[in-house]
Amino acid sequence: RAKLNGRNQAFYYEASDEESYSASYRLERDFLSAIAQEDLYLVFQPIIDLKLGKICSAEALIRWHHHEHGLLAPDLFLPELHRSGYLPDLDIYVFEKAMAFITAHKAQLGDDFCLNINISGQGFSEPKLMEKIQHYYQYSSHLLSHLCIEITEQTIVDNVEATQKTIEQLHTMGVKVALDDFGTGYSSLSYINHFTFNILKIDRSFINNLIKGPNNTIILETIIQLSKSLGIKTVAEGIETQSQFNSLKQLNCDKGQGYYMVKPVTSKELAQLLIENKQFN
Ligand code: C2E
Ligand code: MG
Ligand code: MG
Ligand code: MG
């Protein structure tokens, strides 16, 4: 009989049907109580306007302070929530928390400031999320102009028509839509042509490889130029060094996000950073 050993192992645990039933049952139960007790919370990573060197947006990222396993990164529990069908519940939770942040800090937010949230493929086209957004649209639509929803290519692949329809509805309500992790899938170029994304987030792997030869620079430059001509803003993910920062600025990438500038912070710290209006070079 296999044993659960050490922290975080529980969610990778391969087991007999009976055992895995109880493991996933436990996670489901943990998830529901974690939501009820607010053990799940958002951290915020600022996104910098590379030209101005100022914070222009932020991405909300989920964390789980598990009562037994400690702090869990999303890569550990998202696959399990996916299997048990709980991602749409997480998405609603994240959406509500994000709207609470926007509501609380509205006065400090510049007109163009966006809070980005990651929404799963399962949750994106679910009526429940759209109903929540429609509710805001009806009663406080001005808040929605500060919201941007990040989806991945997988969401499109899973359901092309529903995704298209949802994106159009979001645009009608003033919500922006970003394509996350661009360049990690297969047919990305056709997607940016057929779907009306406001923002393209260039995957970290491209930024990592930036210094590893001239071809990478040419590819990046092409992505950035193509996006520009389609009216799509580009965000470089995972900027870790000064030289990556400088190169992306030179390539006219609009925005950047990464440990070199700021790691994800608490909502209080983000509010403080917005007040400070710090310069990033
Ligand atoms: P993502 O949406 O592409 O988010 C960016 C990830 O890169 C975050 O990891 C962030 O902490 C990390 N990152 C930022 N700057 C750097 C850097 O300079 N270097 C490196 N190595 N990493 C950097 P995180 O928070 O662990 O999230 C991982 C993934 O989990 C996210 O990738 C997203 O796909 C998913 N995720 C996170 N939060 C949520 C959520 O609230 N809902 C859903 N459905 N998915 C989420
Ligand atoms: Mg993201
Ligand atoms: Mg990403
Ligand atoms: Mg990712």
mmCIF file of C-alpha atoms and ligand atoms in Angstrom:
data_model
loop_
_atom_site.group_PDB
_atom_site.id
_atom_site.type_symbol
_atom_site.label_atom_id
_atom_site.label_comp_id
_atom_site.label_asym_id
_atom_site.label_seq_id
_atom_site.Cartn_x
_atom_site.Cartn_y
_atom_site.Cartn_z
ATOM 1 C CA ARG A 1 0.000 0.000 0.000
ATOM 2 C CA ALA A 2 1.512 3.263 -1.098
ATOM 3 C CA LYS A 3 1.934 5.893 1.531
ATOM 4 C CA LEU A 4 1.520 9.626 1.410
ATOM 5 C CA ASN A 5 4.937 10.919 2.275
ATOM 6 C CA GLY A 6 5.726 14.486 3.025
ATOM 7 C CA ARG A 7 4.096 17.736 2.087
ATOM 8 C CA ASN A 8 2.414 18.248 -1.248
ATOM 9 C CA GLN A 9 2.786 14.606 -2.186
ATOM 10 C CA ALA A 10 -0.886 13.968 -1.608
ATOM 11 C CA PHE A 11 -1.882 15.545 -4.889
ATOM 12 C CA TYR A 12 0.496 13.571 -7.059
ATOM 13 C CA TYR A 13 -0.356 10.360 -5.333
ATOM 14 C CA GLU A 14 -1.086 7.446 -7.683
ATOM 15 C CA ALA A 15 -3.361 4.998 -5.985
ATOM 16 C CA SER A 16 -5.947 2.282 -6.390
ATOM 17 C CA ASP A 17 -9.442 3.447 -7.309
ATOM 18 C CA GLU A 18 -10.615 3.253 -3.768
ATOM 19 C CA GLU A 19 -7.607 5.114 -2.427
ATOM 20 C CA SER A 20 -7.626 7.759 -5.121
ATOM 21 C CA TYR A 21 -11.317 8.226 -4.512
ATOM 22 C CA SER A 22 -10.571 9.037 -0.919
ATOM 23 C CA ALA A 23 -7.555 11.222 -1.823
ATOM 24 C CA SER A 24 -9.566 13.304 -4.249
ATOM 25 C CA TYR A 25 -12.527 13.315 -1.896
ATOM 26 C CA ARG A 26 -10.211 14.746 0.743
ATOM 27 C CA LEU A 27 -8.928 17.417 -1.595
ATOM 28 C CA GLU A 28 -12.449 18.382 -2.582
ATOM 29 C CA ARG A 29 -13.464 18.637 1.031
ATOM 30 C CA ASP A 30 -10.291 20.609 1.795
ATOM 31 C CA PHE A 31 -10.945 22.927 -1.130
ATOM 32 C CA LEU A 32 -14.488 23.744 -0.066
ATOM 33 C CA SER A 33 -13.480 24.442 3.503
ATOM 34 C CA ALA A 34 -10.418 26.389 2.329
ATOM 35 C CA ILE A 35 -12.724 28.636 0.321
ATOM 36 C CA ALA A 36 -15.064 29.029 3.267
ATOM 37 C CA GLN A 37 -12.163 29.889 5.579
ATOM 38 C CA GLU A 38 -10.391 32.090 3.054
ATOM 39 C CA ASP A 39 -7.279 29.901 3.100
ATOM 40 C CA LEU A 40 -7.208 30.588 -0.619
ATOM 41 C CA TYR A 41 -6.118 34.112 -1.400
ATOM 42 C CA LEU A 42 -4.763 36.258 -4.196
ATOM 43 C CA VAL A 43 -1.300 37.696 -4.553
ATOM 44 C CA PHE A 44 -0.640 40.396 -7.122
ATOM 45 C CA GLN A 45 2.226 40.804 -9.540
ATOM 46 C CA PRO A 46 2.572 44.306 -10.962
ATOM 47 C CA ILE A 47 2.872 44.699 -14.728
ATOM 48 C CA ILE A 48 5.119 47.537 -15.867
ATOM 49 C CA ASP A 49 4.671 49.867 -18.810
ATOM 50 C CA LEU A 50 8.140 49.459 -20.321
ATOM 51 C CA LYS A 51 8.183 52.853 -21.977
ATOM 52 C CA LEU A 52 7.131 54.785 -18.859
ATOM 53 C CA GLY A 53 8.732 52.476 -16.306
ATOM 54 C CA LYS A 54 5.554 52.646 -14.206
ATOM 55 C CA ILE A 55 3.099 50.059 -12.939
ATOM 56 C CA CYS A 56 0.160 49.958 -15.340
ATOM 57 C CA SER A 57 -1.606 46.722 -14.391
ATOM 58 C CA ALA A 58 -1.289 43.675 -12.175
ATOM 59 C CA GLU A 59 -1.953 39.965 -12.428
ATOM 60 C CA ALA A 60 -3.833 38.215 -9.630
ATOM 61 C CA LEU A 61 -2.387 34.790 -8.791
ATOM 62 C CA ILE A 62 -3.994 32.247 -6.495
ATOM 63 C CA ARG A 63 -2.295 30.812 -3.396
ATOM 64 C CA TRP A 64 -3.519 28.192 -0.965
ATOM 65 C CA HIS A 65 -2.395 28.225 2.599
ATOM 66 C CA HIS A 66 -3.232 24.591 3.338
ATOM 67 C CA HIS A 67 -3.825 23.765 7.008
ATOM 68 C CA GLU A 68 -1.708 20.604 6.763
ATOM 69 C CA HIS A 69 0.585 20.975 3.745
ATOM 70 C CA GLY A 70 1.525 24.624 4.105
ATOM 71 C CA LEU A 71 1.693 27.079 1.216
ATOM 72 C CA LEU A 72 0.679 25.466 -2.071
ATOM 73 C CA ALA A 73 1.542 26.925 -5.476
ATOM 74 C CA PRO A 74 -1.177 26.699 -8.144
ATOM 75 C CA ASP A 75 0.733 24.148 -10.220
ATOM 76 C CA LEU A 76 0.266 21.719 -7.329
ATOM 77 C CA PHE A 77 -3.475 21.949 -6.863
ATOM 78 C CA LEU A 78 -4.893 23.197 -10.191
ATOM 79 C CA PRO A 79 -4.557 19.784 -11.888
ATOM 80 C CA GLU A 80 -6.444 18.151 -9.022
ATOM 81 C CA LEU A 81 -9.183 20.790 -9.072
ATOM 82 C CA HIS A 82 -9.367 20.269 -12.821
ATOM 83 C CA ARG A 83 -9.908 16.531 -12.354
ATOM 84 C CA SER A 84 -12.586 16.988 -9.744
ATOM 85 C CA GLY A 85 -14.387 19.700 -11.723
ATOM 86 C CA TYR A 86 -13.827 22.457 -9.174
ATOM 87 C CA LEU A 87 -12.025 24.946 -11.407
ATOM 88 C CA PRO A 88 -15.183 26.933 -12.195
ATOM 89 C CA ASP A 89 -15.730 27.404 -8.443
ATOM 90 C CA LEU A 90 -12.168 28.658 -8.099
ATOM 91 C CA ASP A 91 -12.708 31.008 -11.039
ATOM 92 C CA ILE A 92 -15.804 32.540 -9.417
ATOM 93 C CA TYR A 93 -13.910 32.945 -6.144
ATOM 94 C CA VAL A 94 -10.994 34.656 -7.913
ATOM 95 C CA PHE A 95 -13.350 36.895 -9.864
ATOM 96 C CA GLU A 96 -15.147 38.026 -6.688
ATOM 97 C CA LYS A 97 -11.860 38.682 -4.882
ATOM 98 C CA ALA A 98 -10.531 40.648 -7.841
ATOM 99 C CA MET A 99 -13.690 42.757 -8.015
ATOM 100 C CA ALA A 100 -13.403 43.386 -4.279
ATOM 101 C CA PHE A 101 -9.870 44.707 -4.839
ATOM 102 C CA ILE A 102 -10.985 46.917 -7.717
ATOM 103 C CA THR A 103 -13.920 48.230 -5.681
ATOM 104 C CA ALA A 104 -11.782 48.975 -2.634
ATOM 105 C CA HIS A 105 -9.014 50.737 -4.579
ATOM 106 C CA LYS A 106 -10.993 52.338 -7.386
ATOM 107 C CA ALA A 107 -9.951 55.859 -6.344
ATOM 108 C CA GLN A 108 -6.239 55.014 -6.629
ATOM 109 C CA LEU A 109 -6.457 53.222 -9.956
ATOM 110 C CA GLY A 110 -5.529 55.096 -13.108
ATOM 111 C CA ASP A 111 -8.135 54.937 -15.879
ATOM 112 C CA ASP A 112 -6.081 52.396 -17.808
ATOM 113 C CA PHE A 113 -5.172 50.210 -14.851
ATOM 114 C CA CYS A 114 -6.255 46.593 -15.315
ATOM 115 C CA LEU A 115 -6.347 43.758 -12.859
ATOM 116 C CA ASN A 116 -5.774 40.537 -14.779
ATOM 117 C CA ILE A 117 -7.287 37.286 -13.580
ATOM 118 C CA ASN A 118 -6.629 33.783 -14.890
ATOM 119 C CA ILE A 119 -9.778 31.918 -15.832
ATOM 120 C CA SER A 120 -9.773 28.198 -16.595
ATOM 121 C CA GLY A 121 -11.157 26.663 -19.769
ATOM 122 C CA GLN A 122 -13.813 24.927 -17.684
ATOM 123 C CA GLY A 123 -14.907 28.174 -16.086
ATOM 124 C CA PHE A 124 -14.621 30.547 -19.017
ATOM 125 C CA SER A 125 -17.743 29.641 -20.925
ATOM 126 C CA GLU A 126 -19.789 28.602 -17.899
ATOM 127 C CA PRO A 127 -22.969 30.623 -17.507
ATOM 128 C CA LYS A 128 -22.256 31.193 -13.810
ATOM 129 C CA LEU A 129 -19.201 33.397 -14.352
ATOM 130 C CA MET A 130 -20.906 35.340 -17.119
ATOM 131 C CA GLU A 131 -23.940 35.897 -14.897
ATOM 132 C CA LYS A 132 -21.691 37.337 -12.186
ATOM 133 C CA ILE A 133 -20.028 39.646 -14.699
ATOM 134 C CA GLN A 134 -23.400 40.673 -16.126
ATOM 135 C CA HIS A 135 -24.506 41.576 -12.624
ATOM 136 C CA TYR A 136 -21.573 44.007 -12.338
ATOM 137 C CA TYR A 137 -22.323 45.283 -15.814
ATOM 138 C CA GLN A 138 -25.838 46.121 -14.701
ATOM 139 C CA TYR A 139 -25.027 47.764 -11.380
ATOM 140 C CA SER A 140 -21.419 48.987 -11.507
ATOM 141 C CA SER A 141 -20.178 48.716 -15.059
ATOM 142 C CA HIS A 142 -17.439 51.316 -14.465
ATOM 143 C CA LEU A 143 -15.561 48.710 -12.400
ATOM 144 C CA LEU A 144 -15.385 46.260 -15.300
ATOM 145 C CA SER A 145 -13.109 48.537 -17.336
ATOM 146 C CA HIS A 146 -10.417 47.612 -14.788
ATOM 147 C CA LEU A 147 -10.822 43.888 -15.378
ATOM 148 C CA CYS A 148 -8.874 41.762 -17.841
ATOM 149 C CA ILE A 149 -9.440 38.023 -18.206
ATOM 150 C CA GLU A 150 -6.482 35.850 -19.188
ATOM 151 C CA ILE A 151 -7.200 32.633 -21.047
ATOM 152 C CA THR A 152 -4.851 30.175 -22.703
ATOM 153 C CA GLU A 153 -4.868 28.635 -26.140
ATOM 154 C CA GLN A 154 -6.159 25.419 -24.569
ATOM 155 C CA THR A 155 -9.412 27.182 -23.682
ATOM 156 C CA ILE A 156 -9.893 28.056 -27.354
ATOM 157 C CA VAL A 157 -8.934 24.583 -28.562
ATOM 158 C CA ASP A 158 -11.403 22.968 -26.152
ATOM 159 C CA ASN A 159 -14.342 24.975 -27.413
ATOM 160 C CA VAL A 160 -13.769 27.358 -30.291
ATOM 161 C CA GLU A 161 -17.306 28.644 -30.754
ATOM 162 C CA ALA A 162 -18.231 29.106 -27.099
ATOM 163 C CA THR A 163 -14.925 30.884 -26.489
ATOM 164 C CA GLN A 164 -15.504 33.226 -29.406
ATOM 165 C CA LYS A 165 -18.979 34.052 -28.154
ATOM 166 C CA THR A 166 -17.817 34.641 -24.594
ATOM 167 C CA ILE A 167 -15.013 36.944 -25.733
ATOM 168 C CA GLU A 168 -17.493 39.024 -27.709
ATOM 169 C CA GLN A 169 -19.835 39.291 -24.727
ATOM 170 C CA LEU A 170 -16.946 40.370 -22.510
ATOM 171 C CA HIS A 171 -15.953 43.081 -24.962
ATOM 172 C CA THR A 172 -19.538 44.338 -24.988
ATOM 173 C CA MET A 173 -19.361 44.690 -21.213
ATOM 174 C CA GLY A 174 -16.002 46.494 -21.324
ATOM 175 C CA VAL A 175 -13.924 43.589 -20.020
ATOM 176 C CA LYS A 176 -10.560 43.057 -21.682
ATOM 177 C CA VAL A 177 -9.287 39.655 -22.755
ATOM 178 C CA ALA A 178 -5.667 38.496 -22.863
ATOM 179 C CA LEU A 179 -4.133 35.430 -24.475
ATOM 180 C CA ASP A 180 -1.798 33.977 -21.836
ATOM 181 C CA ASP A 181 1.397 31.932 -22.373
ATOM 182 C CA PHE A 182 1.503 32.852 -26.050
ATOM 183 C CA GLY A 183 3.879 30.671 -28.040
ATOM 184 C CA THR A 184 3.539 27.497 -26.000
ATOM 185 C CA GLY A 185 0.717 26.007 -28.090
ATOM 186 C CA TYR A 186 0.413 24.961 -31.728
ATOM 187 C CA SER A 187 -1.478 27.326 -33.947
ATOM 188 C CA SER A 188 -1.242 30.530 -32.030
ATOM 189 C CA LEU A 189 -0.901 32.754 -35.063
ATOM 190 C CA SER A 190 -4.288 31.796 -36.414
ATOM 191 C CA TYR A 191 -5.832 32.474 -33.015
ATOM 192 C CA ILE A 192 -4.584 36.012 -32.730
ATOM 193 C CA ASN A 193 -6.026 36.663 -36.147
ATOM 194 C CA HIS A 194 -9.472 35.176 -35.492
ATOM 195 C CA PHE A 195 -10.025 36.189 -31.901
ATOM 196 C CA THR A 196 -10.138 39.743 -30.737
ATOM 197 C CA PHE A 197 -7.635 39.812 -27.924
ATOM 198 C CA ASN A 198 -6.711 43.097 -26.313
ATOM 199 C CA ILE A 199 -3.494 41.729 -24.932
ATOM 200 C CA LEU A 200 -0.991 39.065 -25.849
ATOM 201 C CA LYS A 201 1.195 37.702 -23.068
ATOM 202 C CA ILE A 202 4.407 36.322 -24.506
ATOM 203 C CA ASP A 203 5.412 33.189 -22.623
ATOM 204 C CA ARG A 204 8.387 33.219 -20.325
ATOM 205 C CA SER A 205 10.217 30.637 -22.444
ATOM 206 C CA PHE A 206 10.718 33.251 -25.186
ATOM 207 C CA ILE A 207 12.077 35.763 -22.714
ATOM 208 C CA ASN A 208 14.400 33.131 -21.225
ATOM 209 C CA ASN A 209 15.821 32.350 -24.637
ATOM 210 C CA LEU A 210 16.255 35.969 -25.609
ATOM 211 C CA ILE A 211 19.997 35.975 -25.120
ATOM 212 C CA LYS A 212 20.507 32.539 -26.681
ATOM 213 C CA GLY A 213 20.923 33.685 -30.249
ATOM 214 C CA PRO A 214 19.708 36.171 -32.836
ATOM 215 C CA ASN A 215 16.834 34.001 -34.097
ATOM 216 C CA ASN A 216 15.031 34.340 -30.793
ATOM 217 C CA THR A 217 15.251 38.092 -31.025
ATOM 218 C CA ILE A 218 13.850 38.011 -34.550
ATOM 219 C CA ILE A 219 10.936 35.814 -33.489
ATOM 220 C CA LEU A 220 10.149 38.095 -30.563
ATOM 221 C CA GLU A 221 10.390 41.176 -32.726
ATOM 222 C CA THR A 222 7.990 39.621 -35.224
ATOM 223 C CA ILE A 223 5.441 38.735 -32.540
ATOM 224 C CA ILE A 224 5.606 42.257 -31.144
ATOM 225 C CA GLN A 225 5.314 43.954 -34.543
ATOM 226 C CA LEU A 226 2.510 41.679 -35.684
ATOM 227 C CA SER A 227 0.566 42.369 -32.493
ATOM 228 C CA LYS A 228 1.099 46.086 -32.913
ATOM 229 C CA SER A 229 -0.286 46.058 -36.427
ATOM 230 C CA LEU A 230 -3.324 44.145 -35.161
ATOM 231 C CA GLY A 231 -3.829 46.668 -32.349
ATOM 232 C CA ILE A 232 -2.954 44.160 -29.626
ATOM 233 C CA LYS A 233 -0.784 45.160 -26.648
ATOM 234 C CA THR A 234 2.109 42.862 -25.782
ATOM 235 C CA VAL A 235 3.209 41.821 -22.299
ATOM 236 C CA ALA A 236 6.487 39.951 -21.781
ATOM 237 C CA GLU A 237 6.228 37.375 -18.980
ATOM 238 C CA GLY A 238 9.028 36.320 -16.657
ATOM 239 C CA ILE A 239 11.555 39.132 -17.058
ATOM 240 C CA GLU A 240 14.351 38.169 -14.669
ATOM 241 C CA THR A 241 17.316 40.319 -15.686
ATOM 242 C CA GLN A 242 18.208 43.891 -16.515
ATOM 243 C CA SER A 243 19.349 42.837 -19.973
ATOM 244 C CA GLN A 244 16.022 41.125 -20.755
ATOM 245 C CA PHE A 245 14.249 44.263 -19.538
ATOM 246 C CA ASN A 246 16.372 46.475 -21.790
ATOM 247 C CA SER A 247 16.029 44.226 -24.843
ATOM 248 C CA LEU A 248 12.246 44.078 -24.581
ATOM 249 C CA LYS A 249 12.061 47.814 -24.213
ATOM 250 C CA GLN A 250 14.211 48.147 -27.323
ATOM 251 C CA LEU A 251 11.971 45.727 -29.209
ATOM 252 C CA ASN A 252 9.008 48.006 -28.367
ATOM 253 C CA CYS A 253 7.239 45.445 -26.248
ATOM 254 C CA ASP A 254 4.524 47.435 -24.450
ATOM 255 C CA LYS A 255 4.605 45.888 -20.993
ATOM 256 C CA GLY A 256 6.552 43.460 -18.865
ATOM 257 C CA GLN A 257 6.176 41.389 -15.751
ATOM 258 C CA GLY A 258 8.816 39.468 -13.849
ATOM 259 C CA TYR A 259 10.943 38.928 -10.780
ATOM 260 C CA TYR A 260 13.447 41.517 -12.048
ATOM 261 C CA MET A 261 10.876 44.253 -11.446
ATOM 262 C CA VAL A 262 8.536 42.897 -8.754
ATOM 263 C CA LYS A 263 7.553 39.487 -7.444
ATOM 264 C CA PRO A 264 3.910 38.820 -6.570
ATOM 265 C CA VAL A 265 2.908 40.838 -3.471
ATOM 266 C CA THR A 266 -0.089 41.108 -1.132
ATOM 267 C CA SER A 267 -3.024 43.383 -1.952
ATOM 268 C CA LYS A 268 -1.826 45.847 0.700
ATOM 269 C CA GLU A 269 1.643 45.943 -0.815
ATOM 270 C CA LEU A 270 0.219 46.449 -4.294
ATOM 271 C CA ALA A 271 -1.895 49.360 -3.053
ATOM 272 C CA GLN A 272 1.248 50.813 -1.461
ATOM 273 C CA LEU A 273 3.258 50.375 -4.686
ATOM 274 C CA LEU A 274 0.522 52.208 -6.589
ATOM 275 C CA ILE A 275 0.710 55.127 -4.158
ATOM 276 C CA GLU A 276 4.524 55.233 -4.350
ATOM 277 C CA ASN A 277 4.349 55.392 -8.154
ATOM 278 C CA LYS A 278 7.835 53.904 -8.265
ATOM 279 C CA GLN A 279 10.014 54.158 -11.346
ATOM 280 C CA PHE A 280 11.365 50.908 -12.876
ATOM 281 C CA ASN A 281 14.401 51.030 -15.118
HETATM 282 P P1 C2E B 1 0.583 32.398 -15.530
HETATM 283 O O1 C2E B 1 -0.809 32.888 -15.626
HETATM 284 O O2 C2E B 1 1.386 32.378 -16.758
HETATM 285 O O3 C2E B 1 1.258 33.285 -14.387
HETATM 286 C C1 C2E B 1 2.611 33.660 -14.383
HETATM 287 C C2 C2E B 1 3.409 32.774 -13.473
HETATM 288 O O4 C2E B 1 4.797 33.102 -13.595
HETATM 289 C C3 C2E B 1 3.091 32.939 -11.989
HETATM 290 O O5 C2E B 1 3.300 31.686 -11.352
HETATM 291 C C4 C2E B 1 4.159 33.939 -11.542
HETATM 292 O O6 C2E B 1 4.406 33.912 -10.152
HETATM 293 C C5 C2E B 1 5.332 33.439 -12.336
HETATM 294 N N1 C2E B 1 6.367 34.453 -12.562
HETATM 295 C C6 C2E B 1 6.243 35.794 -12.612
HETATM 296 N N2 C2E B 1 7.411 36.402 -12.887
HETATM 297 C C7 C2E B 1 8.328 35.418 -13.008
HETATM 298 C C8 C2E B 1 9.747 35.407 -13.289
HETATM 299 O O7 C2E B 1 10.395 36.426 -13.487
HETATM 300 N N3 C2E B 1 10.341 34.186 -13.356
HETATM 301 C C9 C2E B 1 9.656 33.027 -13.141
HETATM 302 N N4 C2E B 1 10.338 31.873 -13.208
HETATM 303 N N5 C2E B 1 8.327 32.991 -12.886
HETATM 304 C C10 C2E B 1 7.663 34.180 -12.824
HETATM 305 P P2 C2E B 1 2.235 31.060 -10.358
HETATM 306 O O8 C2E B 1 1.628 32.122 -9.495
HETATM 307 O O9 C2E B 1 2.887 29.894 -9.688
HETATM 308 O O10 C2E B 1 1.095 30.532 -11.317
HETATM 309 C C11 C2E B 1 1.326 29.490 -12.220
HETATM 310 C C12 C2E B 1 0.179 29.306 -13.169
HETATM 311 O O11 C2E B 1 -0.994 28.862 -12.455
HETATM 312 C C13 C2E B 1 -0.258 30.610 -13.841
HETATM 313 O O12 C2E B 1 0.577 30.889 -14.931
HETATM 314 C C14 C2E B 1 -1.679 30.252 -14.250
HETATM 315 O O13 C2E B 1 -1.689 29.480 -15.414
HETATM 316 C C15 C2E B 1 -2.132 29.407 -13.078
HETATM 317 N N6 C2E B 1 -2.878 30.257 -12.119
HETATM 318 C C16 C2E B 1 -2.380 31.096 -11.179
HETATM 319 N N7 C2E B 1 -3.369 31.705 -10.502
HETATM 320 C C17 C2E B 1 -4.529 31.235 -11.028
HETATM 321 C C18 C2E B 1 -5.920 31.487 -10.750
HETATM 322 O O14 C2E B 1 -6.290 32.312 -9.907
HETATM 323 N N8 C2E B 1 -6.841 30.785 -11.484
HETATM 324 C C19 C2E B 1 -6.466 29.912 -12.447
HETATM 325 N N9 C2E B 1 -7.452 29.269 -13.140
HETATM 326 N N10 C2E B 1 -5.184 29.657 -12.760
HETATM 327 C C20 C2E B 1 -4.215 30.315 -12.050
HETATM 328 MG MG MG B 2 -1.668 34.483 -16.412
HETATM 329 MG MG MG B 3 1.442 33.182 -18.487
HETATM 330 MG MG MG B 4 1.123 29.660 -17.227
#
